PDB file of C-alpha atoms in Angstrom:
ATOM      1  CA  UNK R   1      27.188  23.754   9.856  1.00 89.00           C
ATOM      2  CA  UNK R   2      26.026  20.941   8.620  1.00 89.00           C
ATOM      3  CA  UNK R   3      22.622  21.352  10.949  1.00 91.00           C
ATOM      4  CA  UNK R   4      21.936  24.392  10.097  1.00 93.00           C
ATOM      5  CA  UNK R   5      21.638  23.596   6.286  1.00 93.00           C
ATOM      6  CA  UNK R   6      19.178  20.922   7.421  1.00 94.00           C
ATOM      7  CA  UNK R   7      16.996  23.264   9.443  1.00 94.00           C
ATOM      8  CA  UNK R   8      17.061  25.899   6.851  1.00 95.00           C
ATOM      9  CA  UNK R   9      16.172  22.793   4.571  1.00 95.00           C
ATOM     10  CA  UNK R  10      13.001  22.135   6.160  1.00 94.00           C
ATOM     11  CA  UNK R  11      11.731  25.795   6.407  1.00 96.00           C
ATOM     12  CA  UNK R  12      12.340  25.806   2.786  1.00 96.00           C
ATOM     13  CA  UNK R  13      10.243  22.673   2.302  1.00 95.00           C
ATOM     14  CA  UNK R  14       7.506  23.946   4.951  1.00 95.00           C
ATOM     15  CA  UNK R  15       7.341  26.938   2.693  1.00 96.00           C
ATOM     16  CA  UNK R  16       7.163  24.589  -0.619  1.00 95.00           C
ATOM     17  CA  UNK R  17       3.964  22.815   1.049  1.00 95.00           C
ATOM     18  CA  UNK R  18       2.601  26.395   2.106  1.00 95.00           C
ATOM     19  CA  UNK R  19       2.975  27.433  -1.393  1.00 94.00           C
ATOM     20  CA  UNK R  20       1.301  24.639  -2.677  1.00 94.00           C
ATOM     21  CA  UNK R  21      -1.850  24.343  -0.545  1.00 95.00           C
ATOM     22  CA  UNK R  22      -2.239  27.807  -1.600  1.00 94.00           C
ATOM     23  CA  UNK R  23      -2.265  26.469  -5.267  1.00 93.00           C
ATOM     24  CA  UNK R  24      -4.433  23.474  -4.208  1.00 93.00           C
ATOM     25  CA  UNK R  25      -7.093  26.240  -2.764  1.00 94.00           C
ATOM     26  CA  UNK R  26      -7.047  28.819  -5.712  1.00 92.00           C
ATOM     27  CA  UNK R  27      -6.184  26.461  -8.591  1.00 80.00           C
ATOM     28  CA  UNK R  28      -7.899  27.796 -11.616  1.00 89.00           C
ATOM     29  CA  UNK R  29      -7.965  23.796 -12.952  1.00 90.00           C
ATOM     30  CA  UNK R  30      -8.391  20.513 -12.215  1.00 90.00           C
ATOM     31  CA  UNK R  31      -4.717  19.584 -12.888  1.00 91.00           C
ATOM     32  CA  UNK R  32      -3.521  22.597 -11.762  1.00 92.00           C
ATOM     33  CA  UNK R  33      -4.893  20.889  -7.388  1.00 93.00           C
ATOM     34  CA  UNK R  34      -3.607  17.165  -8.859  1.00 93.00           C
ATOM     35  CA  UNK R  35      -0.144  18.482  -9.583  1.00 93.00           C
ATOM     36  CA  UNK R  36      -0.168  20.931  -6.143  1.00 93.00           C
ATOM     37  CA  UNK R  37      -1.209  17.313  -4.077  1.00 93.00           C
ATOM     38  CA  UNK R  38       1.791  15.265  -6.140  1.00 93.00           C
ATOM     39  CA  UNK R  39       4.251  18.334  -5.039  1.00 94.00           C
ATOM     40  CA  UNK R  40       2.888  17.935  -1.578  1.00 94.00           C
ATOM     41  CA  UNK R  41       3.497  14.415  -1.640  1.00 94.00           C
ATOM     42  CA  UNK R  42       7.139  14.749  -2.916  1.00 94.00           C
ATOM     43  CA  UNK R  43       7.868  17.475   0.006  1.00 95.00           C
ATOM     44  CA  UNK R  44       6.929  15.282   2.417  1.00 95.00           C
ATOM     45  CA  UNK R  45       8.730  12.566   1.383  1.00 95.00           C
ATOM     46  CA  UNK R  46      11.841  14.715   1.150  1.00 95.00           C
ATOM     47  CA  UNK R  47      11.080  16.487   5.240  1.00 95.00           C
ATOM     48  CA  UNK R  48      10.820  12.748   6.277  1.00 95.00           C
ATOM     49  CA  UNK R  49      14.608  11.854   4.726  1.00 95.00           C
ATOM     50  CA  UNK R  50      15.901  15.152   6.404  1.00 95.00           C
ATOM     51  CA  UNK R  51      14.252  14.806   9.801  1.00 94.00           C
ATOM     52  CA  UNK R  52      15.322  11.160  10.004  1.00 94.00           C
ATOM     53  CA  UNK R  53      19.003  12.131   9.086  1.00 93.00           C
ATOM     54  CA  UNK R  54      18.530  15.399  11.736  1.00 93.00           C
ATOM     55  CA  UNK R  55      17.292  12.345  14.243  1.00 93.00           C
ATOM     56  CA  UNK R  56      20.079   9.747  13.174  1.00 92.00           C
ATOM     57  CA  UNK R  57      17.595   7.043  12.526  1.00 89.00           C
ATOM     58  CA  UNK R  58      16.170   4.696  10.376  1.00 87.00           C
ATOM     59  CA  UNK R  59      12.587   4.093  11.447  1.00 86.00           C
ATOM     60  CA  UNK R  60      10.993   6.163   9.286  1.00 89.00           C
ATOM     61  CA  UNK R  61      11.971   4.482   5.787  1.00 89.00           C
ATOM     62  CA  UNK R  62       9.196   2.832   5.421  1.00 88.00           C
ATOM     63  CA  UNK R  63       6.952   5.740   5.815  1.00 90.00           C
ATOM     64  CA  UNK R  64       8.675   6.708   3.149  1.00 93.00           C
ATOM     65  CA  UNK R  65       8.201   3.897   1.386  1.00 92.00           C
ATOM     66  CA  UNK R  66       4.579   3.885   1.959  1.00 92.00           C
ATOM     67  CA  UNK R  67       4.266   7.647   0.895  1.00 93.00           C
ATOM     68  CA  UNK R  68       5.804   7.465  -2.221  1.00 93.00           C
ATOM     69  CA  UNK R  69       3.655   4.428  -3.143  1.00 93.00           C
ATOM     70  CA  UNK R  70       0.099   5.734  -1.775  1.00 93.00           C
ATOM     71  CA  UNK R  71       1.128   9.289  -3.661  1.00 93.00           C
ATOM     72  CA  UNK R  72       1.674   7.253  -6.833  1.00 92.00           C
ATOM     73  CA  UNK R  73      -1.578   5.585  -6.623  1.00 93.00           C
ATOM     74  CA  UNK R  74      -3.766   8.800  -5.891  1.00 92.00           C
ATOM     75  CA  UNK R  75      -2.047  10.985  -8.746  1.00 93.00           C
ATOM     76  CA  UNK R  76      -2.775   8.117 -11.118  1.00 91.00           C
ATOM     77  CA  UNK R  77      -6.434   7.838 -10.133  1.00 91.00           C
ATOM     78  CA  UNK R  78      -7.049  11.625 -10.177  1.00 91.00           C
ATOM     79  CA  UNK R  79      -5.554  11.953 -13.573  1.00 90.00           C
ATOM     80  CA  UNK R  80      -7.068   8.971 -15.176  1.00 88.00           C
ATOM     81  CA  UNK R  81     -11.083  10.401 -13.711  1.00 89.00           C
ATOM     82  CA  UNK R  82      -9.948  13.852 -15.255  1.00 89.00           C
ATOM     83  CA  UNK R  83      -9.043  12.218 -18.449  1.00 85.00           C
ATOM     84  CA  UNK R  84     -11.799   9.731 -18.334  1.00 81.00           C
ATOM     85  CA  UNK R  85     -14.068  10.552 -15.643  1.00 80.00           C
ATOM     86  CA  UNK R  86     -14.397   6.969 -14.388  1.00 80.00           C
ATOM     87  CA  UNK R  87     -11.418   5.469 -12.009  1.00 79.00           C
ATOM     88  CA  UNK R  88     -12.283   1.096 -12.567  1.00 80.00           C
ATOM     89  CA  UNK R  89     -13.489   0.059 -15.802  1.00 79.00           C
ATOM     90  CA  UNK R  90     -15.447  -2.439 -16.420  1.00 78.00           C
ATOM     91  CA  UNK R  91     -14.121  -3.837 -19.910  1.00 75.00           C
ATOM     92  CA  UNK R  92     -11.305  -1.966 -21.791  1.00 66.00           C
ATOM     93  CA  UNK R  93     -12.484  -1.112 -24.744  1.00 61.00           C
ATOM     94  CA  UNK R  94     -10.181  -1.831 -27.863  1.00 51.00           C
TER      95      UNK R  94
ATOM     96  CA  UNK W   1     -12.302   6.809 -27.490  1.00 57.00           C
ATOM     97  CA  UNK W   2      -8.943   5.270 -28.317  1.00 66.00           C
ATOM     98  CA  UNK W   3      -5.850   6.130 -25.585  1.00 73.00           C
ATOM     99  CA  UNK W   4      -2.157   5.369 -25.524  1.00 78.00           C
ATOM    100  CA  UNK W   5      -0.959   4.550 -22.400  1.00 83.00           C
ATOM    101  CA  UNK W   6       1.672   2.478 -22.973  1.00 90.00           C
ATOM    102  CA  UNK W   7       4.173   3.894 -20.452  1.00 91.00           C
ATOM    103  CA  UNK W   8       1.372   3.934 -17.740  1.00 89.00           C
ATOM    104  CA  UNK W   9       0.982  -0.465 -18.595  1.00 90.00           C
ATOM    105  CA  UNK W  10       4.586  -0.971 -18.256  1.00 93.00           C
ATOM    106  CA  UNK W  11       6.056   1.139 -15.214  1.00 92.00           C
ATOM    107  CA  UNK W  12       2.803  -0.775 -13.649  1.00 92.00           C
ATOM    108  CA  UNK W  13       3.956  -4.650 -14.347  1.00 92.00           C
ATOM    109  CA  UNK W  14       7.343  -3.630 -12.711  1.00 93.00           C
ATOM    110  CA  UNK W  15       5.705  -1.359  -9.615  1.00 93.00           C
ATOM    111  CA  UNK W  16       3.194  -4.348  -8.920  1.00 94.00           C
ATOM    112  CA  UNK W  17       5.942  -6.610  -8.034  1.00 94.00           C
ATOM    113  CA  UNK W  18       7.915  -3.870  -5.446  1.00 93.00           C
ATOM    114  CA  UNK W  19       4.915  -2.857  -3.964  1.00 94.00           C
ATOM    115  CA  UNK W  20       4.093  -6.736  -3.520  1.00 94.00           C
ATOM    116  CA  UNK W  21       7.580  -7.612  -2.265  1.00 94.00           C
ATOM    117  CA  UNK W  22       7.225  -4.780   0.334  1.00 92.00           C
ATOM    118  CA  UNK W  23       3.859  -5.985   1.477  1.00 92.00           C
ATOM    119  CA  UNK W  24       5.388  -9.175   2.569  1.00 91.00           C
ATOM    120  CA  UNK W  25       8.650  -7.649   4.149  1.00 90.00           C
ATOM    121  CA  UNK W  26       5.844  -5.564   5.975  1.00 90.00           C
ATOM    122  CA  UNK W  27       4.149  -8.683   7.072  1.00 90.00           C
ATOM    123  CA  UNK W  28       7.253 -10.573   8.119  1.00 87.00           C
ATOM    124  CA  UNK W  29       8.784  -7.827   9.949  1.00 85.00           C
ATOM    125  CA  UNK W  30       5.695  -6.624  12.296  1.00 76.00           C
ATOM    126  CA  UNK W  31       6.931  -8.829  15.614  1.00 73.00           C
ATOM    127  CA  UNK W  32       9.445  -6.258  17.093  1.00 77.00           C
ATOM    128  CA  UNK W  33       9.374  -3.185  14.462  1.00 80.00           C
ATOM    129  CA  UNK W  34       6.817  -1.076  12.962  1.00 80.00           C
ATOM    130  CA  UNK W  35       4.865  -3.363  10.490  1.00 80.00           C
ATOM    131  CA  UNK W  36       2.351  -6.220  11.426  1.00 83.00           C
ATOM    132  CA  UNK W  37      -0.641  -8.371   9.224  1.00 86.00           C
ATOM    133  CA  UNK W  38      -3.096  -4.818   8.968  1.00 91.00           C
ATOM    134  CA  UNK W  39      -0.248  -2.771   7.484  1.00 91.00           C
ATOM    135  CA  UNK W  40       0.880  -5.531   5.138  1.00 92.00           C
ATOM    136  CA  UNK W  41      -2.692  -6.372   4.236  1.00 93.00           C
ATOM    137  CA  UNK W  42      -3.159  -2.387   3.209  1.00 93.00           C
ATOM    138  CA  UNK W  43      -0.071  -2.383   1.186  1.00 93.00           C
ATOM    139  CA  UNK W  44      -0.552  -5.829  -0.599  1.00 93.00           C
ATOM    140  CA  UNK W  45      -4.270  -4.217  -0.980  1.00 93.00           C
ATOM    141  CA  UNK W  46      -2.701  -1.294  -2.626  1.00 93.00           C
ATOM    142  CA  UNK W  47      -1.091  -3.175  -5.186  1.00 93.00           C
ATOM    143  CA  UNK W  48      -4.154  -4.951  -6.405  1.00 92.00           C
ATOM    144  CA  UNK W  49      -6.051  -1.789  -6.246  1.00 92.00           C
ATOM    145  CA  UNK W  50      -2.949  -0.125  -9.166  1.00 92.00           C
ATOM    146  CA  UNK W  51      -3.579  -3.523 -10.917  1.00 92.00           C
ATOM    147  CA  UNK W  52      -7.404  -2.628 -11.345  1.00 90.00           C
ATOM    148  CA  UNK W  53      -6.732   1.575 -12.136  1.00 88.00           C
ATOM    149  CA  UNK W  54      -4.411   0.688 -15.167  1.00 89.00           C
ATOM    150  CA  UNK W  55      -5.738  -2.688 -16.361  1.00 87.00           C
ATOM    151  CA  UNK W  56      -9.905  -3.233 -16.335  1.00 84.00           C
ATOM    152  CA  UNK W  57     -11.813  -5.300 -13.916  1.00 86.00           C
ATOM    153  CA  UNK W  58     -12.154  -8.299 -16.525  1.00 86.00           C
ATOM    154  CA  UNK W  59      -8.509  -8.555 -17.102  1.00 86.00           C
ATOM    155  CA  UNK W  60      -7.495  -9.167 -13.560  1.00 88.00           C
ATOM    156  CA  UNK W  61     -10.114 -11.399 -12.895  1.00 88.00           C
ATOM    157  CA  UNK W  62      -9.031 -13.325 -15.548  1.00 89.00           C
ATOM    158  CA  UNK W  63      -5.016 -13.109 -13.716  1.00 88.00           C
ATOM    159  CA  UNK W  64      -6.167 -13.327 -10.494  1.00 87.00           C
ATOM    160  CA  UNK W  65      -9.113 -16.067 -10.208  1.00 88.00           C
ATOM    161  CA  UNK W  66     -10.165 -15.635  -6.425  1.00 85.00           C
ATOM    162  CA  UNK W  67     -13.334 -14.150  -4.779  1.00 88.00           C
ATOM    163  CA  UNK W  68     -11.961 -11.326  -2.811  1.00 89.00           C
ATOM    164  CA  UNK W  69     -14.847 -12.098  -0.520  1.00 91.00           C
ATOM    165  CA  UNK W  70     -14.327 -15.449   0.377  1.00 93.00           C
ATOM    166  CA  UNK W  71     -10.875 -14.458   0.717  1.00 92.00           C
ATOM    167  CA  UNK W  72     -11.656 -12.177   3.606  1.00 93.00           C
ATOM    168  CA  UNK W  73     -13.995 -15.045   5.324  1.00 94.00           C
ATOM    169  CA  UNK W  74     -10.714 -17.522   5.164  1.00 93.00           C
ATOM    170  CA  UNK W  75      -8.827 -14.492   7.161  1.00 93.00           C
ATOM    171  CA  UNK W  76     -11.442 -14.219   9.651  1.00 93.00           C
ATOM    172  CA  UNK W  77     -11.783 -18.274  10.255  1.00 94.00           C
ATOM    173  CA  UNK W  78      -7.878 -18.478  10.134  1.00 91.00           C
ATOM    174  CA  UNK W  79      -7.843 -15.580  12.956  1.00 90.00           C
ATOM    175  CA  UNK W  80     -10.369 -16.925  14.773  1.00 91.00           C
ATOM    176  CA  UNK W  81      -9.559 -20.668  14.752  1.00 90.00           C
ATOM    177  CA  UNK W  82      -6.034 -19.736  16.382  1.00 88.00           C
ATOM    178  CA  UNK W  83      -8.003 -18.217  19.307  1.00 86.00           C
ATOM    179  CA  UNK W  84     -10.144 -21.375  19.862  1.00 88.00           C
ATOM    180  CA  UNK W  85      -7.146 -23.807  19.329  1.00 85.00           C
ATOM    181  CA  UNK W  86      -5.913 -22.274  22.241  1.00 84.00           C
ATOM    182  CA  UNK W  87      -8.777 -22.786  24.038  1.00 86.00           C
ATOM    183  CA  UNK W  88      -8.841 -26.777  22.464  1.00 86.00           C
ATOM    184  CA  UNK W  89      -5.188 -26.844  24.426  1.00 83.00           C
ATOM    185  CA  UNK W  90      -6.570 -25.788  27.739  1.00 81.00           C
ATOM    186  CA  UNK W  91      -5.731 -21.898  27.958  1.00 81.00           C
ATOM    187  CA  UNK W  92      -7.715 -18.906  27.307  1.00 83.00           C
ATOM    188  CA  UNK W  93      -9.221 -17.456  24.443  1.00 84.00           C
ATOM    189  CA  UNK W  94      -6.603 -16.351  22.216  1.00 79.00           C
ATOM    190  CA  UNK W  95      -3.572 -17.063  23.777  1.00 80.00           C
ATOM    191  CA  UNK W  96      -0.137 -16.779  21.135  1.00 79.00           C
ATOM    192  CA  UNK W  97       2.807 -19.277  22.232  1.00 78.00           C
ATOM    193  CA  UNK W  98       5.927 -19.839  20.579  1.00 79.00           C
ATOM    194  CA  UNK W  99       9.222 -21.984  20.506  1.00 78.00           C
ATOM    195  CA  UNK W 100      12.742 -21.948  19.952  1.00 79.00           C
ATOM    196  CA  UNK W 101      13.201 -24.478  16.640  1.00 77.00           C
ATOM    197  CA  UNK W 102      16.932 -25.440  15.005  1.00 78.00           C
ATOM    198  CA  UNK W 103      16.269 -25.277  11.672  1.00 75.00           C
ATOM    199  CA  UNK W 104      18.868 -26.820   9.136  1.00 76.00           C
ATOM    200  CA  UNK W 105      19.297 -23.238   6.992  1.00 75.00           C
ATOM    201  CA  UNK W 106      18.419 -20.588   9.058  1.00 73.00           C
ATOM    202  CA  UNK W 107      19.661 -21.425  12.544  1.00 74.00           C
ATOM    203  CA  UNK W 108      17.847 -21.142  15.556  1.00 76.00           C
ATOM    204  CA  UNK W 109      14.663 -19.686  14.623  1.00 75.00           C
ATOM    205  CA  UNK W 110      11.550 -18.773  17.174  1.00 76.00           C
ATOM    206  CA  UNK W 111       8.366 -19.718  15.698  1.00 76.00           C
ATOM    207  CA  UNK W 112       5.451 -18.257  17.062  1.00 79.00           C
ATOM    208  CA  UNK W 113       1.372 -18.962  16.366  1.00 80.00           C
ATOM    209  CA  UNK W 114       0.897 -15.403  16.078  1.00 84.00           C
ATOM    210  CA  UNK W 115       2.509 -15.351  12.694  1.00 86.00           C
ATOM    211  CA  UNK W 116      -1.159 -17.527  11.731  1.00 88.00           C
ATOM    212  CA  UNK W 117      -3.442 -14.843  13.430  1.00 89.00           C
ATOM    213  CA  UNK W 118      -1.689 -11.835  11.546  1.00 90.00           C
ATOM    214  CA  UNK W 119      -2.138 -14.064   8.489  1.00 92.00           C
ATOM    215  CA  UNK W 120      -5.653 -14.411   9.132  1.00 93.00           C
ATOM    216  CA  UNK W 121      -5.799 -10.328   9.354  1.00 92.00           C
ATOM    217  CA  UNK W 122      -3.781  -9.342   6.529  1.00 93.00           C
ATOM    218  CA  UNK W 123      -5.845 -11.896   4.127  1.00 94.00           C
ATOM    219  CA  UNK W 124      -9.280 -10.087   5.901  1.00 94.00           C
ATOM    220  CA  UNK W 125      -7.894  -6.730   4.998  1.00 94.00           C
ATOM    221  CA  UNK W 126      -6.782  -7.775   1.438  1.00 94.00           C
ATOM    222  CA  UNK W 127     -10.294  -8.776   0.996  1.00 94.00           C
ATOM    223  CA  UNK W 128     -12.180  -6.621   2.426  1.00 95.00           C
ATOM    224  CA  UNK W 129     -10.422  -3.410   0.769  1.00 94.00           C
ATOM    225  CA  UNK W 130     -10.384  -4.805  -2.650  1.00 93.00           C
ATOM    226  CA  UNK W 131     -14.370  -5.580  -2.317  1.00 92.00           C
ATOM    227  CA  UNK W 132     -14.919  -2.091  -0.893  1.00 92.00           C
ATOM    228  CA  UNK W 133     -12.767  -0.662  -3.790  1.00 90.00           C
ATOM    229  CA  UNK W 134     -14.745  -2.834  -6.454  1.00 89.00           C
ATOM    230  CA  UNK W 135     -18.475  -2.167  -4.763  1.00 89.00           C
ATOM    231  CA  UNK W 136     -17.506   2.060  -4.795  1.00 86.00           C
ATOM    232  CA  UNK W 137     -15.854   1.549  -8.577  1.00 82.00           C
ATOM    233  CA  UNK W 138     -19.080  -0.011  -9.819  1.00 76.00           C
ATOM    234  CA  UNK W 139     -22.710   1.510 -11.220  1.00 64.00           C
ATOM    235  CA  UNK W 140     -20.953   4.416 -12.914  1.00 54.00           C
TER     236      UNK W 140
END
C-alpha cells in the first residue's frame, strides 16, 4: 500500500516538473520562468525525500540540504537583477 | 531608488550561520561519507556569495577583512607543503599517514595529515569562487 502511494507520488511530482518546464519555456514574464525554476527546485527536493524513504536510506540528505540552499541563492539573485538589474553592488545606496 | 527589504536582511543573518555550520560538518565528514575539502569549500563559498547578494561589496569587506586572493594562495601552499613534507620524511610525493591518538575528551581518535591537504583545498576553493564571483559582479 504504502509503496504504491510513493510511486504514484513521484509520477505526480515528474508531472509537476513537466508542467513547469513547460511554464519555464512559454512564460509570458520574467517572473513568471523565476517562479517555474523555484517550483522545480522544491519538486526535486521533495522526489529526493520520497526516493530515499522508497530506498530506506539516508545518504541523500545532504543533497537535500545542498538543493534547498543553492535554490535559495539562485531565486534571490534572479529576483533581485529583475528588480534591480544588477546582482553585487558596489555601495548601497541610502 | 529607495527599497525595503527588511525581511530579505534578516532571514539572511540567520541563513549565513546554517549554511556556514553545514560547510564545516561537510568538511569534517568527507573521510568515509560523501563530503570532503571541494564540497565544503563550495558550500562555505556559497554563504559568502548570499552575504554579498543582500548586503553590498563595501559592507562585507568591512566584516570580513581578508583578500580572497591571498586566501586561495595560502590553500594552495598549505596543499602543497603537505605533499613535500612527505617527501622531507623520506616517502613519495604526497603521501597522507595517520595515527591512532588517546585524547582526554574524545577517546581514541585517528588523526590523519590529510585533514591539512583538504584544508588547503577547501580554503583554494573559498577563494577562488568568491574572486570569480566578485571579478563577473564588477564593471556593470
Amino acid at each position: 500500500m504504502i509503496e504504491t502511494m510513493l510511486k504514484l507520488s513521484l509520477i505526480l511530482f515528474s508531472i509537476t516538473i513537466a508542467i513547469a518546464v513547460i511554464r519555464i519555456i512559454i512564460g509570458p514574464s520574467m517572473p513568471d520562468r523565476v517562479i517555474g525554476l523555484d517550483m522545480i527546485g522544491v519538486n526535486l527536493i521533495a522526489t529526493i525525500a520520497v526516493i530515499s524513504i522508497i530506498l530506506n536510506t539516508k545518504a541523500f540528505l545532504e543533497a537535500i540540504l545542498i538543493l534547498g540552499i543553492l535554490s535559495f541563492i539562485g531565486t534571490i539573485a534572479f529576483s533581485k537583477f529583475i528588480e534591480r538589474g544588477v546582482i553585487v553592488e558596489r555601495k548601497h545606496d541610502r | 531608488m529607495k527599497t525595503n527589504d527588511v525581511i530579505l536582511r534578516t532571514v539572511t543573518k540567520i541563513v549565513v550561520f546554517i549554511i556556514l555550520t553545514f560547510g564545516v560538518e561537510l568538511f569534517l565528514s568527507g573521510h568515509n561519507n560523501p563530503g570532503g575539502g571541494f564540497i565544503g569549500g563550495l558550500v562555505l563559498s556559497s554563504a559568502f556569495v548570499l552575504l554579498y547578494l543582500v548586503f553590498d561589496v563595501e559592507t562585507v569587506h568591512k566584516g570580513i577583512p581578508f583578500d580572497f586572493k591571498k586566501i586561495a594562495a595560502f590553500g594552495v601552499l598549505l596543499a602543497v607543503g603537505t605533499g613535500v613534507g612527505a617527501v622531507i620524511f623520506g616517502s613519495s610525493f604526497l603521501t597522507q599517514t595517520f595515527r591512532e591518538l588517546h585524547l582526554p575528551v574524545f577517546g581514541n581518535t585517528e588523526l590523519a595529515t590529510v585533514v591539512l591537504f583538504e584544508a588547503g583545498v577547501a580554503l583554494t576553493v573559498v577563494g577562488v569562487v568568491v574572486t570569480i564571483i566578485l571579478s563577473i559582479s564588477e564593471d556593470v
